[in-house]
Amino acid sequence: MNILSFDIEEWYLRKMRYGDAFNKYDVFDSYLNQILDALEQRGMKGTFFCVGGMATDFPEVVRRIAQHGHEIGCHSNQHTWLNKMTYEEVKEDTRMAVDALEQCVGKKVKSYRAPAFSIGESNPWAFEILSACGITRDASVYPAARDFGGFKVFGHKKPVCVEYKGTKIKEFPICTISLMGKELAYSGGGYFRFFPLGFIQKQMKNADYAMTYFHINDLVQEMNGVMSKEAYENYFKEPGTLLNRYKRYVKSNLGKKSAFDKLMKLIKTTDFVNIEEADSLISWDEQPVVIL
């Protein structure tokens, strides 16, 4: 089972950080439209996790995705990482985001992904909040260590039921592989840009479950610049040293020139479902329950 998902935030984050840039919006629109057209040709649907700010500031983008029949999921309200917020802050952020998206598309939002997979060992209470906001499916767990957290003790790389204080949610974690002594993702983000397409296709073919996650900005061939110290610290909530900012610059630009063509080839050669479809195909009574 290969699941196709996108995290949609670029329009909103560009506006919040730098102000309106319509030429940049046109670039994002162009890449999104090509993706929607490619999926239309294959008759496949994806889950598009949108920040709430997209629904309020760029509703036409969210509606365009929904009108093509894709699932609209929630990706927080302003793309603030959940492990950087308090319980009450996450509660309000999630409520606002879900409400904005539902008002935008006129349909219940049931799937969620935290920015940067920021649900982990320090904040399992986030599942309680998601459930209270009507979320039944989550795709926030990165079941290994990573730069900004991860969930090292999660113990599962396939769909499971998560239970926290009596609350249950269906979890669709990121899939990882063991490589050079580390657990690494391969099917999205910078990992997708780094690994050769043939390697990615082989891993997906040999796996029973693969979760992809793509960002429009990862596919735009234009290179990202080095972030300012202020912008880095506001976003990553850590010291904006030159080393940290340069490492982020390298990671955000690695493989960008070929990423879009690689994705188009993957869509043409691989069968995908979205999270909503995957939910209906899984026998949940037979899946493990992870009690947190």
PDB file of N, CA and C in Angstrom, residues 68-103:
ATOM      1  N   HIS A  68     -10.576  18.833  -7.127  1.00  0.00           N
ATOM      2  CA  HIS A  68     -10.016  17.722  -7.897  1.00  0.00           C
ATOM      3  C   HIS A  68     -10.246  16.382  -7.196  1.00  0.00           C
ATOM      4  N   GLY A  69     -10.957  16.401  -6.079  1.00  0.00           N
ATOM      5  CA  GLY A  69     -11.322  15.161  -5.407  1.00  0.00           C
ATOM      6  C   GLY A  69     -10.335  14.640  -4.391  1.00  0.00           C
ATOM      7  N   HIS A  70      -9.338  15.450  -4.041  1.00  0.00           N
ATOM      8  CA  HIS A  70      -8.337  15.003  -3.076  1.00  0.00           C
ATOM      9  C   HIS A  70      -8.785  15.285  -1.649  1.00  0.00           C
ATOM     10  N   GLU A  71      -8.275  14.485  -0.726  1.00  0.00           N
ATOM     11  CA  GLU A  71      -8.598  14.687   0.683  1.00  0.00           C
ATOM     12  C   GLU A  71      -7.852  15.898   1.229  1.00  0.00           C
ATOM     13  N   ILE A  72      -8.561  16.753   1.944  1.00  0.00           N
ATOM     14  CA  ILE A  72      -7.935  17.877   2.631  1.00  0.00           C
ATOM     15  C   ILE A  72      -7.714  17.485   4.089  1.00  0.00           C
ATOM     16  N   GLY A  73      -6.460  17.462   4.494  1.00  0.00           N
ATOM     17  CA  GLY A  73      -6.116  17.197   5.878  1.00  0.00           C
ATOM     18  C   GLY A  73      -5.604  18.467   6.538  1.00  0.00           C
ATOM     19  N   CYS A  74      -5.388  18.400   7.834  1.00  0.00           N
ATOM     20  CA  CYS A  74      -4.930  19.558   8.609  1.00  0.00           C
ATOM     21  C   CYS A  74      -3.446  19.438   8.909  1.00  0.00           C
ATOM     22  N   HIS A  75      -2.735  20.552   8.778  1.00  0.00           N
ATOM     23  CA  HIS A  75      -1.283  20.594   9.002  1.00  0.00           C
ATOM     24  C   HIS A  75      -0.939  21.692  10.013  1.00  0.00           C
ATOM     25  N   SER A  76      -1.792  21.830  11.034  1.00  0.00           N
ATOM     26  CA  SER A  76      -1.703  22.878  12.057  1.00  0.00           C
ATOM     27  C   SER A  76      -2.257  24.183  11.496  1.00  0.00           C
ATOM     28  N   ASN A  77      -2.210  25.234  12.282  1.00  0.00           N
ATOM     29  CA  ASN A  77      -2.770  26.502  11.828  1.00  0.00           C
ATOM     30  C   ASN A  77      -1.728  27.409  11.176  1.00  0.00           C
ATOM     31  N   GLN A  78      -0.551  27.544  11.810  1.00  0.00           N
ATOM     32  CA  GLN A  78       0.480  28.439  11.289  1.00  0.00           C
ATOM     33  C   GLN A  78       1.823  27.751  11.093  1.00  0.00           C
ATOM     34  N   HIS A  79       1.825  26.414  11.108  1.00  0.00           N
ATOM     35  CA  HIS A  79       3.045  25.634  10.922  1.00  0.00           C
ATOM     36  C   HIS A  79       4.034  25.796  12.082  1.00  0.00           C
ATOM     37  N   THR A  80       3.509  26.015  13.272  1.00  0.00           N
ATOM     38  CA  THR A  80       4.347  26.004  14.467  1.00  0.00           C
ATOM     39  C   THR A  80       4.437  24.575  14.982  1.00  0.00           C
ATOM     40  N   TRP A  81       5.637  24.143  15.312  1.00  0.00           N
ATOM     41  CA  TRP A  81       5.824  22.761  15.738  1.00  0.00           C
ATOM     42  C   TRP A  81       5.134  22.506  17.067  1.00  0.00           C
ATOM     43  N   LEU A  82       4.448  21.379  17.161  1.00  0.00           N
ATOM     44  CA  LEU A  82       3.676  21.074  18.359  1.00  0.00           C
ATOM     45  C   LEU A  82       4.555  20.905  19.593  1.00  0.00           C
ATOM     46  N   ASN A  83       5.767  20.416  19.409  1.00  0.00           N
ATOM     47  CA  ASN A  83       6.647  20.235  20.574  1.00  0.00           C
ATOM     48  C   ASN A  83       7.290  21.540  21.039  1.00  0.00           C
ATOM     49  N   LYS A  84       6.920  22.637  20.398  1.00  0.00           N
ATOM     50  CA  LYS A  84       7.341  23.972  20.833  1.00  0.00           C
ATOM     51  C   LYS A  84       6.190  24.721  21.508  1.00  0.00           C
ATOM     52  N   MET A  85       5.038  24.055  21.649  1.00  0.00           N
ATOM     53  CA  MET A  85       3.858  24.711  22.200  1.00  0.00           C
ATOM     54  C   MET A  85       3.360  23.982  23.445  1.00  0.00           C
ATOM     55  N   THR A  86       2.586  24.686  24.254  1.00  0.00           N
ATOM     56  CA  THR A  86       1.952  24.096  25.421  1.00  0.00           C
ATOM     57  C   THR A  86       0.672  23.360  25.004  1.00  0.00           C
ATOM     58  N   TYR A  87       0.114  22.627  25.924  1.00  0.00           N
ATOM     59  CA  TYR A  87      -1.133  21.905  25.680  1.00  0.00           C
ATOM     60  C   TYR A  87      -2.223  22.865  25.203  1.00  0.00           C
ATOM     61  N   GLU A  88      -2.395  23.965  25.913  1.00  0.00           N
ATOM     62  CA  GLU A  88      -3.450  24.911  25.563  1.00  0.00           C
ATOM     63  C   GLU A  88      -3.194  25.573  24.216  1.00  0.00           C
ATOM     64  N   GLU A  89      -1.933  25.831  23.907  1.00  0.00           N
ATOM     65  CA  GLU A  89      -1.598  26.435  22.617  1.00  0.00           C
ATOM     66  C   GLU A  89      -1.896  25.477  21.472  1.00  0.00           C
ATOM     67  N   VAL A  90      -1.562  24.208  21.651  1.00  0.00           N
ATOM     68  CA  VAL A  90      -1.854  23.215  20.614  1.00  0.00           C
ATOM     69  C   VAL A  90      -3.363  23.053  20.451  1.00  0.00           C
ATOM     70  N   LYS A  91      -4.071  23.068  21.560  1.00  0.00           N
ATOM     71  CA  LYS A  91      -5.530  22.933  21.520  1.00  0.00           C
ATOM     72  C   LYS A  91      -6.163  24.050  20.697  1.00  0.00           C
ATOM     73  N   GLU A  92      -5.742  25.289  20.947  1.00  0.00           N
ATOM     74  CA  GLU A  92      -6.300  26.420  20.216  1.00  0.00           C
ATOM     75  C   GLU A  92      -5.854  26.417  18.759  1.00  0.00           C
ATOM     76  N   ASP A  93      -4.594  26.077  18.524  1.00  0.00           N
ATOM     77  CA  ASP A  93      -4.058  26.020  17.162  1.00  0.00           C
ATOM     78  C   ASP A  93      -4.828  25.005  16.327  1.00  0.00           C
ATOM     79  N   THR A  94      -5.056  23.827  16.889  1.00  0.00           N
ATOM     80  CA  THR A  94      -5.742  22.771  16.159  1.00  0.00           C
ATOM     81  C   THR A  94      -7.197  23.131  15.908  1.00  0.00           C
ATOM     82  N   ARG A  95      -7.855  23.682  16.920  1.00  0.00           N
ATOM     83  CA  ARG A  95      -9.254  24.078  16.766  1.00  0.00           C
ATOM     84  C   ARG A  95      -9.418  25.100  15.641  1.00  0.00           C
ATOM     85  N   MET A  96      -8.553  26.108  15.644  1.00  0.00           N
ATOM     86  CA  MET A  96      -8.641  27.150  14.625  1.00  0.00           C
ATOM     87  C   MET A  96      -8.368  26.593  13.234  1.00  0.00           C
ATOM     88  N   ALA A  97      -7.371  25.740  13.121  1.00  0.00           N
ATOM     89  CA  ALA A  97      -6.998  25.199  11.817  1.00  0.00           C
ATOM     90  C   ALA A  97      -8.096  24.315  11.241  1.00  0.00           C
ATOM     91  N   VAL A  98      -8.592  23.398  12.046  1.00  0.00           N
ATOM     92  CA  VAL A  98      -9.642  22.496  11.573  1.00  0.00           C
ATOM     93  C   VAL A  98     -10.884  23.283  11.170  1.00  0.00           C
ATOM     94  N   ASP A  99     -11.256  24.257  11.989  1.00  0.00           N
ATOM     95  CA  ASP A  99     -12.441  25.064  11.679  1.00  0.00           C
ATOM     96  C   ASP A  99     -12.255  25.826  10.373  1.00  0.00           C
ATOM     97  N   ALA A 100     -11.089  26.447  10.179  1.00  0.00           N
ATOM     98  CA  ALA A 100     -10.839  27.220   8.961  1.00  0.00           C
ATOM     99  C   ALA A 100     -10.903  26.335   7.718  1.00  0.00           C
ATOM    100  N   LEU A 101     -10.315  25.152   7.791  1.00  0.00           N
ATOM    101  CA  LEU A 101     -10.298  24.252   6.641  1.00  0.00           C
ATOM    102  C   LEU A 101     -11.693  23.723   6.331  1.00  0.00           C
ATOM    103  N   GLU A 102     -12.437  23.380   7.370  1.00  0.00           N
ATOM    104  CA  GLU A 102     -13.787  22.872   7.149  1.00  0.00           C
ATOM    105  C   GLU A 102     -14.701  23.948   6.577  1.00  0.00           C
ATOM    106  N   GLN A 103     -14.544  25.173   7.053  1.00  0.00           N
ATOM    107  CA  GLN A 103     -15.332  26.278   6.502  1.00  0.00           C
ATOM    108  C   GLN A 103     -14.969  26.524   5.035  1.00  0.00           C
TER     109      GLN A 103
END
